[in-house]
Amino acid sequence: MALPFSGRKDGLSLSEALPDRSLFILVAMMSFLAALTLTGATGARTLSTRWAGGAAQLLTIQVSEPDQPLAVTSKADKTAQPTRADAVLADLATLPTGTQVHRLTQDELARLLTPWLGDAGKTALPLPAVIEVRLAEGQEAPTNLEQTLDAHVPGTVVEHNAEWSTRLRALAQSLLACAALALATVGGIATMITALATKAGLSTRRDIIKILHGLGATDSYIAGRFAWRTGGLALGGGLLGTLLAMAPLLLLFRMAAPFAASTLQAASTTMPDWRTLPDLLPGDMLIGLAALPFVAAFIGWVTTQFMVRVWLRRLP
């Protein structure tokens, strides 16, 4: 006669012993939080990498009253004086070969200022000329550039984005450390939840487990039954939590897409279309999100195996 544990049928009735609904929902919630944390960390790292990769070679120059002519020194020079913006562009033309200089058009400047001024094209405020200077790889701006431009065209402001790059890199590293701590906390909570659910199942099926164990059921068989049950529940909960997190994540990435641009000219473009969002999502983030349900299942399986085997060894 075949023993109850010799076939594929579950003789432990784990569907009744384990708190299926509560375990499934709790794992889904943990996976939802883990997906948000993972995406936040990946987004911070991506933004920091893009800024650090280009900000060191990027300068932003603002010229007030750009269409006004330079102060003339004599009547003979009055008609030959360029505008303040043209004078700055002429000075920037002396920078090393490979330097890219771009003056933002009125449309680009209006789009760039729309989040703060609304329709910047209709504002009565005088807008400065914004010039973007991108140095060649490995080159640095002259140390006296700001003094030279200000002496030639008074009121010119030069912003060195390399300083912001250092701050953003430090901020990203702090966010990554916080994200790693949060993920470790979520994993620890998931392990505790699985352990408590397994302990409850063992208490519920204590008598039948003792009988099966006495009839010859191995520790591997009993632990495997529990582990595959909790692993399946964790896999389903992890999949549900990850899918639920996709909607807010796509919305956040759509809002953050302009800030991922490496230049002001790119950042001044309109909000990306929904169909282009898959191109904006980092590949390693998508791999991490896809792996979350399997990580949850692995945590559930390993925790249950450990708990059941320890419990069986304590049987008389």
mmCIF file of C-alpha atoms in Angstrom:
data_model
loop_
_atom_site.group_PDB
_atom_site.id
_atom_site.type_symbol
_atom_site.label_atom_id
_atom_site.label_comp_id
_atom_site.label_asym_id
_atom_site.label_seq_id
_atom_site.Cartn_x
_atom_site.Cartn_y
_atom_site.Cartn_z
ATOM 1 C CA MET A 1 0.000 0.000 0.000
ATOM 2 C CA ALA A 2 1.315 3.399 -0.969
ATOM 3 C CA LEU A 3 2.023 5.796 1.830
ATOM 4 C CA PRO A 4 0.206 9.173 1.875
ATOM 5 C CA PHE A 5 3.447 10.941 1.077
ATOM 6 C CA SER A 6 4.554 8.703 -1.809
ATOM 7 C CA GLY A 7 2.489 10.360 -4.552
ATOM 8 C CA ARG A 8 2.061 13.877 -5.848
ATOM 9 C CA LYS A 9 -1.093 14.500 -3.849
ATOM 10 C CA ASP A 10 -0.565 16.873 -0.926
ATOM 11 C CA GLY A 11 -1.260 14.811 2.141
ATOM 12 C CA LEU A 12 -0.559 17.770 4.431
ATOM 13 C CA SER A 13 -3.510 19.871 3.206
ATOM 14 C CA LEU A 14 -1.333 22.979 3.191
ATOM 15 C CA SER A 15 -4.006 24.985 1.405
ATOM 16 C CA GLU A 16 -5.892 24.851 4.686
ATOM 17 C CA ALA A 17 -2.918 25.035 7.022
ATOM 18 C CA LEU A 18 -1.174 28.118 5.635
ATOM 19 C CA PRO A 19 -2.794 31.584 5.761
ATOM 20 C CA ASP A 20 -2.865 31.903 1.965
ATOM 21 C CA ARG A 21 -4.679 35.212 1.609
ATOM 22 C CA SER A 22 -2.763 37.126 4.256
ATOM 23 C CA LEU A 23 0.639 35.824 3.096
ATOM 24 C CA PHE A 24 -0.165 36.616 -0.544
ATOM 25 C CA ILE A 25 -1.311 40.169 0.264
ATOM 26 C CA LEU A 26 1.610 40.905 2.597
ATOM 27 C CA VAL A 27 4.165 39.719 0.037
ATOM 28 C CA ALA A 28 2.429 41.822 -2.628
ATOM 29 C CA MET A 29 2.722 44.887 -0.397
ATOM 30 C CA MET A 30 6.383 44.200 0.276
ATOM 31 C CA SER A 31 7.051 43.746 -3.439
ATOM 32 C CA PHE A 32 5.253 47.016 -4.197
ATOM 33 C CA LEU A 33 7.509 48.875 -1.752
ATOM 34 C CA ALA A 34 10.591 47.087 -3.059
ATOM 35 C CA ALA A 35 9.723 48.036 -6.650
ATOM 36 C CA LEU A 36 9.335 51.702 -5.706
ATOM 37 C CA THR A 37 12.592 51.660 -3.751
ATOM 38 C CA LEU A 38 14.489 49.921 -6.539
ATOM 39 C CA THR A 39 13.190 52.334 -9.139
ATOM 40 C CA GLY A 40 14.000 55.364 -7.006
ATOM 41 C CA ALA A 41 17.561 54.153 -6.503
ATOM 42 C CA THR A 42 18.007 53.368 -10.186
ATOM 43 C CA GLY A 43 16.570 56.720 -11.214
ATOM 44 C CA ALA A 44 18.862 58.609 -8.847
ATOM 45 C CA ARG A 45 21.880 56.707 -10.126
ATOM 46 C CA THR A 46 20.910 57.266 -13.771
ATOM 47 C CA LEU A 47 20.401 60.991 -13.300
ATOM 48 C CA SER A 48 23.673 61.285 -11.430
ATOM 49 C CA THR A 49 25.559 59.361 -14.127
ATOM 50 C CA ARG A 50 24.152 61.476 -16.940
ATOM 51 C CA TRP A 51 24.852 64.729 -15.165
ATOM 52 C CA ALA A 52 28.311 63.644 -14.024
ATOM 53 C CA GLY A 53 29.118 62.494 -17.546
ATOM 54 C CA GLY A 54 28.248 65.812 -19.169
ATOM 55 C CA ALA A 55 28.029 68.534 -16.561
ATOM 56 C CA ALA A 56 31.788 68.830 -16.095
ATOM 57 C CA GLN A 57 32.076 69.996 -19.716
ATOM 58 C CA LEU A 58 28.906 72.111 -19.668
ATOM 59 C CA LEU A 59 28.691 75.848 -18.970
ATOM 60 C CA THR A 60 25.571 77.986 -18.895
ATOM 61 C CA ILE A 61 25.981 81.674 -19.620
ATOM 62 C CA GLN A 62 23.300 84.315 -19.048
ATOM 63 C CA VAL A 63 23.503 87.688 -20.746
ATOM 64 C CA SER A 64 21.154 90.398 -19.493
ATOM 65 C CA GLU A 65 19.731 92.872 -22.026
ATOM 66 C CA PRO A 66 21.083 90.704 -24.846
ATOM 67 C CA ASP A 67 19.810 92.874 -27.722
ATOM 68 C CA GLN A 68 21.241 96.102 -26.380
ATOM 69 C CA PRO A 69 24.473 97.326 -28.004
ATOM 70 C CA LEU A 70 27.657 97.499 -26.024
ATOM 71 C CA ALA A 71 28.471 100.816 -24.423
ATOM 72 C CA VAL A 72 30.087 102.947 -27.115
ATOM 73 C CA THR A 73 33.244 104.896 -26.488
ATOM 74 C CA SER A 74 32.900 107.326 -29.398
ATOM 75 C CA LYS A 75 30.393 108.399 -32.014
ATOM 76 C CA ALA A 76 32.522 106.830 -34.707
ATOM 77 C CA ASP A 77 32.142 103.390 -33.102
ATOM 78 C CA LYS A 78 28.390 103.674 -32.499
ATOM 79 C CA THR A 79 27.302 101.918 -35.670
ATOM 80 C CA ALA A 80 29.950 99.207 -35.407
ATOM 81 C CA GLN A 81 29.067 97.986 -31.910
ATOM 82 C CA PRO A 82 27.544 94.464 -31.744
ATOM 83 C CA THR A 83 24.826 93.526 -29.296
ATOM 84 C CA ARG A 84 25.761 92.268 -25.860
ATOM 85 C CA ALA A 85 24.819 88.685 -26.801
ATOM 86 C CA ASP A 86 26.806 88.814 -30.053
ATOM 87 C CA ALA A 87 29.817 90.128 -28.159
ATOM 88 C CA VAL A 88 29.684 87.193 -25.754
ATOM 89 C CA LEU A 89 29.338 84.749 -28.661
ATOM 90 C CA ALA A 90 32.372 86.335 -30.301
ATOM 91 C CA ASP A 91 34.408 85.881 -27.133
ATOM 92 C CA LEU A 92 33.286 82.255 -26.852
ATOM 93 C CA ALA A 93 34.442 81.612 -30.408
ATOM 94 C CA THR A 94 38.017 81.801 -29.105
ATOM 95 C CA LEU A 95 37.558 78.701 -26.951
ATOM 96 C CA PRO A 96 39.462 75.519 -27.933
ATOM 97 C CA THR A 97 38.503 73.569 -31.044
ATOM 98 C CA GLY A 98 35.635 71.150 -30.491
ATOM 99 C CA THR A 99 33.688 73.455 -28.191
ATOM 100 C CA GLN A 100 29.984 73.618 -29.027
ATOM 101 C CA VAL A 101 28.233 76.937 -28.434
ATOM 102 C CA HIS A 102 24.453 77.242 -28.720
ATOM 103 C CA ARG A 103 22.231 80.199 -27.898
ATOM 104 C CA LEU A 104 18.760 79.088 -26.910
ATOM 105 C CA THR A 105 16.083 80.415 -29.207
ATOM 106 C CA GLN A 106 13.067 82.274 -27.872
ATOM 107 C CA ASP A 107 10.905 79.155 -28.226
ATOM 108 C CA GLU A 108 13.438 76.989 -26.379
ATOM 109 C CA LEU A 109 13.795 79.575 -23.622
ATOM 110 C CA ALA A 110 10.012 79.910 -23.293
ATOM 111 C CA ARG A 111 9.580 76.138 -22.960
ATOM 112 C CA LEU A 112 12.397 75.995 -20.413
ATOM 113 C CA LEU A 113 10.733 78.660 -18.244
ATOM 114 C CA THR A 114 7.145 77.436 -18.641
ATOM 115 C CA PRO A 115 7.117 75.429 -15.348
ATOM 116 C CA TRP A 116 7.964 78.622 -13.417
ATOM 117 C CA LEU A 117 6.487 81.486 -15.464
ATOM 118 C CA GLY A 118 3.675 79.770 -17.327
ATOM 119 C CA ASP A 119 3.527 81.041 -20.877
ATOM 120 C CA ALA A 120 6.917 82.735 -20.894
ATOM 121 C CA GLY A 121 6.322 84.063 -24.389
ATOM 122 C CA LYS A 122 3.658 86.440 -23.068
ATOM 123 C CA THR A 123 5.481 87.631 -19.978
ATOM 124 C CA ALA A 124 6.499 91.277 -19.658
ATOM 125 C CA LEU A 125 9.664 90.353 -17.780
ATOM 126 C CA PRO A 126 12.905 90.966 -19.672
ATOM 127 C CA LEU A 127 14.489 87.620 -20.420
ATOM 128 C CA PRO A 128 18.255 87.205 -20.643
ATOM 129 C CA ALA A 129 19.996 85.362 -23.421
ATOM 130 C CA VAL A 130 20.971 81.854 -22.347
ATOM 131 C CA ILE A 131 24.026 80.373 -24.051
ATOM 132 C CA GLU A 132 25.015 76.767 -23.611
ATOM 133 C CA VAL A 133 28.696 75.923 -23.970
ATOM 134 C CA ARG A 134 29.789 72.284 -24.169
ATOM 135 C CA LEU A 135 33.515 71.747 -24.017
ATOM 136 C CA ALA A 136 35.226 68.853 -25.730
ATOM 137 C CA GLU A 137 35.876 65.712 -23.706
ATOM 138 C CA GLY A 138 38.759 66.222 -21.313
ATOM 139 C CA GLN A 139 38.878 69.995 -21.715
ATOM 140 C CA GLU A 140 38.211 72.566 -19.037
ATOM 141 C CA ALA A 141 37.000 76.126 -19.272
ATOM 142 C CA PRO A 142 39.616 78.847 -18.793
ATOM 143 C CA THR A 143 39.808 79.885 -15.168
ATOM 144 C CA ASN A 144 39.439 83.564 -16.098
ATOM 145 C CA LEU A 145 36.537 83.080 -18.501
ATOM 146 C CA GLU A 146 33.957 84.638 -16.205
ATOM 147 C CA GLN A 147 36.176 87.647 -15.463
ATOM 148 C CA THR A 148 36.946 88.116 -19.169
ATOM 149 C CA LEU A 149 33.305 88.031 -20.221
ATOM 150 C CA ASP A 150 32.203 90.280 -17.376
ATOM 151 C CA ALA A 151 34.888 92.803 -18.210
ATOM 152 C CA HIS A 152 33.906 92.842 -21.885
ATOM 153 C CA VAL A 153 30.148 92.533 -21.363
ATOM 154 C CA PRO A 154 29.267 93.661 -17.817
ATOM 155 C CA GLY A 155 26.557 91.654 -16.066
ATOM 156 C CA THR A 156 27.369 88.349 -17.782
ATOM 157 C CA VAL A 157 26.872 85.365 -15.470
ATOM 158 C CA VAL A 158 28.719 82.074 -15.994
ATOM 159 C CA GLU A 159 27.388 78.997 -14.212
ATOM 160 C CA HIS A 160 29.783 76.069 -13.870
ATOM 161 C CA ASN A 161 27.636 72.940 -13.809
ATOM 162 C CA ALA A 162 30.566 70.828 -12.584
ATOM 163 C CA GLU A 163 29.838 72.057 -9.046
ATOM 164 C CA TRP A 164 26.293 70.756 -9.318
ATOM 165 C CA SER A 165 27.618 67.482 -10.691
ATOM 166 C CA THR A 166 29.640 66.879 -7.524
ATOM 167 C CA ARG A 167 26.662 67.643 -5.315
ATOM 168 C CA LEU A 168 24.357 65.424 -7.363
ATOM 169 C CA ARG A 169 26.845 62.571 -7.218
ATOM 170 C CA ALA A 170 27.013 62.832 -3.431
ATOM 171 C CA LEU A 171 23.224 63.007 -3.221
ATOM 172 C CA ALA A 172 22.847 59.971 -5.477
ATOM 173 C CA GLN A 173 25.267 57.962 -3.355
ATOM 174 C CA SER A 174 23.289 58.843 -0.233
ATOM 175 C CA LEU A 175 20.043 57.819 -1.936
ATOM 176 C CA LEU A 176 21.582 54.542 -3.062
ATOM 177 C CA ALA A 177 22.696 53.782 0.495
ATOM 178 C CA CYS A 178 19.197 54.564 1.804
ATOM 179 C CA ALA A 179 17.651 52.421 -0.935
ATOM 180 C CA ALA A 180 19.923 49.490 -0.095
ATOM 181 C CA LEU A 181 18.942 49.796 3.572
ATOM 182 C CA ALA A 182 15.258 49.963 2.625
ATOM 183 C CA LEU A 183 15.535 46.889 0.397
ATOM 184 C CA ALA A 184 17.309 44.997 3.175
ATOM 185 C CA THR A 185 14.534 46.007 5.576
ATOM 186 C CA VAL A 186 11.829 44.880 3.141
ATOM 187 C CA GLY A 187 13.642 41.566 2.663
ATOM 188 C CA GLY A 188 13.923 41.105 6.425
ATOM 189 C CA ILE A 189 10.223 41.813 6.927
ATOM 190 C CA ALA A 190 9.322 39.382 4.134
ATOM 191 C CA THR A 191 11.479 36.725 5.800
ATOM 192 C CA MET A 192 9.765 37.291 9.158
ATOM 193 C CA ILE A 193 6.304 37.143 7.569
ATOM 194 C CA THR A 194 7.141 33.866 5.831
ATOM 195 C CA ALA A 195 8.599 32.414 9.012
ATOM 196 C CA LEU A 196 5.480 33.302 11.010
ATOM 197 C CA ALA A 197 3.203 31.847 8.310
ATOM 198 C CA THR A 198 5.239 28.641 8.239
ATOM 199 C CA LYS A 199 5.186 28.384 12.020
ATOM 200 C CA ALA A 200 1.411 28.785 11.979
ATOM 201 C CA GLY A 201 1.098 26.041 9.353
ATOM 202 C CA LEU A 202 3.313 23.700 11.344
ATOM 203 C CA SER A 203 1.252 24.285 14.475
ATOM 204 C CA THR A 204 -1.966 23.582 12.578
ATOM 205 C CA ARG A 205 -0.665 20.342 11.042
ATOM 206 C CA ARG A 206 1.469 19.218 13.972
ATOM 207 C CA ASP A 207 -0.310 15.901 14.523
ATOM 208 C CA ILE A 208 -0.434 14.794 10.887
ATOM 209 C CA ILE A 209 3.197 15.789 10.379
ATOM 210 C CA LYS A 210 4.231 13.684 13.367
ATOM 211 C CA ILE A 211 2.289 10.727 11.977
ATOM 212 C CA LEU A 212 3.791 11.049 8.499
ATOM 213 C CA HIS A 213 7.241 11.524 9.975
ATOM 214 C CA GLY A 214 6.754 8.368 12.035
ATOM 215 C CA LEU A 215 5.671 6.432 8.931
ATOM 216 C CA GLY A 216 8.901 7.334 7.179
ATOM 217 C CA ALA A 217 8.321 10.684 5.540
ATOM 218 C CA THR A 218 11.679 12.376 5.187
ATOM 219 C CA ASP A 219 12.483 15.884 6.324
ATOM 220 C CA SER A 220 13.088 16.833 2.699
ATOM 221 C CA TYR A 221 9.598 15.724 1.703
ATOM 222 C CA ILE A 222 7.808 17.658 4.449
ATOM 223 C CA ALA A 223 9.998 20.737 4.116
ATOM 224 C CA GLY A 224 9.638 20.625 0.343
ATOM 225 C CA ARG A 225 5.828 20.547 0.563
ATOM 226 C CA PHE A 226 5.789 23.621 2.776
ATOM 227 C CA ALA A 227 8.511 25.387 0.800
ATOM 228 C CA TRP A 228 6.872 24.968 -2.592
ATOM 229 C CA ARG A 229 3.560 26.167 -1.167
ATOM 230 C CA THR A 230 4.977 29.331 0.384
ATOM 231 C CA GLY A 231 7.268 29.875 -2.601
ATOM 232 C CA GLY A 232 4.296 29.783 -4.951
ATOM 233 C CA LEU A 233 2.347 32.232 -2.804
ATOM 234 C CA ALA A 234 5.370 34.551 -2.608
ATOM 235 C CA LEU A 235 5.825 34.359 -6.379
ATOM 236 C CA GLY A 236 2.205 35.322 -6.979
ATOM 237 C CA GLY A 237 2.312 38.109 -4.408
ATOM 238 C CA GLY A 238 5.586 39.438 -5.788
ATOM 239 C CA LEU A 239 4.215 39.454 -9.323
ATOM 240 C CA LEU A 240 1.071 41.308 -8.247
ATOM 241 C CA GLY A 241 2.998 43.902 -6.229
ATOM 242 C CA THR A 242 5.413 44.565 -9.095
ATOM 243 C CA LEU A 243 2.599 44.983 -11.618
ATOM 244 C CA LEU A 244 0.743 47.366 -9.302
ATOM 245 C CA ALA A 245 3.903 49.462 -8.973
ATOM 246 C CA MET A 246 4.289 49.891 -12.737
ATOM 247 C CA ALA A 247 1.555 52.534 -13.096
ATOM 248 C CA PRO A 248 3.035 55.090 -10.630
ATOM 249 C CA LEU A 249 6.550 54.266 -11.828
ATOM 250 C CA LEU A 250 5.738 55.054 -15.461
ATOM 251 C CA LEU A 251 4.106 58.314 -14.386
ATOM 252 C CA LEU A 252 7.147 59.308 -12.319
ATOM 253 C CA PHE A 253 9.542 58.497 -15.150
ATOM 254 C CA ARG A 254 7.438 60.507 -17.567
ATOM 255 C CA MET A 255 7.633 63.492 -15.221
ATOM 256 C CA ALA A 256 11.379 63.041 -14.626
ATOM 257 C CA ALA A 257 12.303 62.515 -18.284
ATOM 258 C CA PRO A 258 13.093 66.201 -19.023
ATOM 259 C CA PHE A 259 15.461 66.320 -16.030
ATOM 260 C CA ALA A 260 17.407 63.373 -17.427
ATOM 261 C CA ALA A 261 18.369 65.425 -20.453
ATOM 262 C CA SER A 262 22.043 66.254 -20.582
ATOM 263 C CA THR A 263 21.587 69.750 -22.074
ATOM 264 C CA LEU A 264 19.294 72.716 -21.625
ATOM 265 C CA GLN A 265 18.366 72.482 -25.273
ATOM 266 C CA ALA A 266 17.102 68.908 -24.797
ATOM 267 C CA ALA A 267 15.434 69.763 -21.494
ATOM 268 C CA SER A 268 13.463 72.545 -23.152
ATOM 269 C CA THR A 269 11.667 70.106 -25.421
ATOM 270 C CA THR A 270 8.112 69.025 -24.702
ATOM 271 C CA MET A 271 7.159 66.156 -22.416
ATOM 272 C CA PRO A 272 7.869 62.770 -24.017
ATOM 273 C CA ASP A 273 5.023 60.717 -25.415
ATOM 274 C CA TRP A 274 3.842 57.610 -23.580
ATOM 275 C CA ARG A 275 4.989 55.458 -26.504
ATOM 276 C CA THR A 276 8.602 56.588 -25.986
ATOM 277 C CA LEU A 277 8.686 55.728 -22.274
ATOM 278 C CA PRO A 278 10.123 52.200 -22.722
ATOM 279 C CA ASP A 279 13.206 53.819 -24.279
ATOM 280 C CA LEU A 280 13.642 56.009 -21.173
ATOM 281 C CA LEU A 281 13.550 53.139 -18.660
ATOM 282 C CA PRO A 282 17.026 51.812 -17.786
ATOM 283 C CA GLY A 283 17.563 48.202 -18.768
ATOM 284 C CA ASP A 284 19.007 47.196 -15.408
ATOM 285 C CA MET A 285 15.934 48.614 -13.674
ATOM 286 C CA LEU A 286 13.630 46.512 -15.874
ATOM 287 C CA ILE A 287 15.745 43.444 -15.081
ATOM 288 C CA GLY A 288 15.516 44.226 -11.368
ATOM 289 C CA LEU A 289 11.741 44.639 -11.501
ATOM 290 C CA ALA A 290 11.373 41.393 -13.453
ATOM 291 C CA ALA A 291 13.507 39.590 -10.866
ATOM 292 C CA LEU A 292 11.521 40.842 -7.839
ATOM 293 C CA PRO A 293 8.822 38.102 -7.913
ATOM 294 C CA PHE A 294 11.480 35.399 -8.197
ATOM 295 C CA VAL A 295 13.492 36.938 -5.357
ATOM 296 C CA ALA A 296 10.326 36.940 -3.230
ATOM 297 C CA ALA A 297 9.715 33.286 -4.124
ATOM 298 C CA PHE A 298 13.333 32.404 -3.288
ATOM 299 C CA ILE A 299 13.102 34.135 0.101
ATOM 300 C CA GLY A 300 9.871 32.291 0.842
ATOM 301 C CA TRP A 301 11.273 28.939 -0.251
ATOM 302 C CA VAL A 302 14.551 29.216 1.659
ATOM 303 C CA THR A 303 12.912 30.569 4.818
ATOM 304 C CA THR A 304 10.322 27.818 4.857
ATOM 305 C CA GLN A 305 12.906 25.089 4.249
ATOM 306 C CA PHE A 306 14.954 26.366 7.189
ATOM 307 C CA MET A 307 11.982 26.745 9.534
ATOM 308 C CA VAL A 308 10.495 23.319 8.782
ATOM 309 C CA ARG A 309 13.775 21.463 9.050
ATOM 310 C CA VAL A 310 14.597 23.116 12.368
ATOM 311 C CA TRP A 311 11.095 22.299 13.647
ATOM 312 C CA LEU A 312 11.356 18.638 12.548
ATOM 313 C CA ARG A 313 14.688 18.178 14.283
ATOM 314 C CA ARG A 314 13.070 19.206 17.544
ATOM 315 C CA LEU A 315 10.450 16.472 17.308
ATOM 316 C CA PRO A 316 10.867 13.688 19.892
#
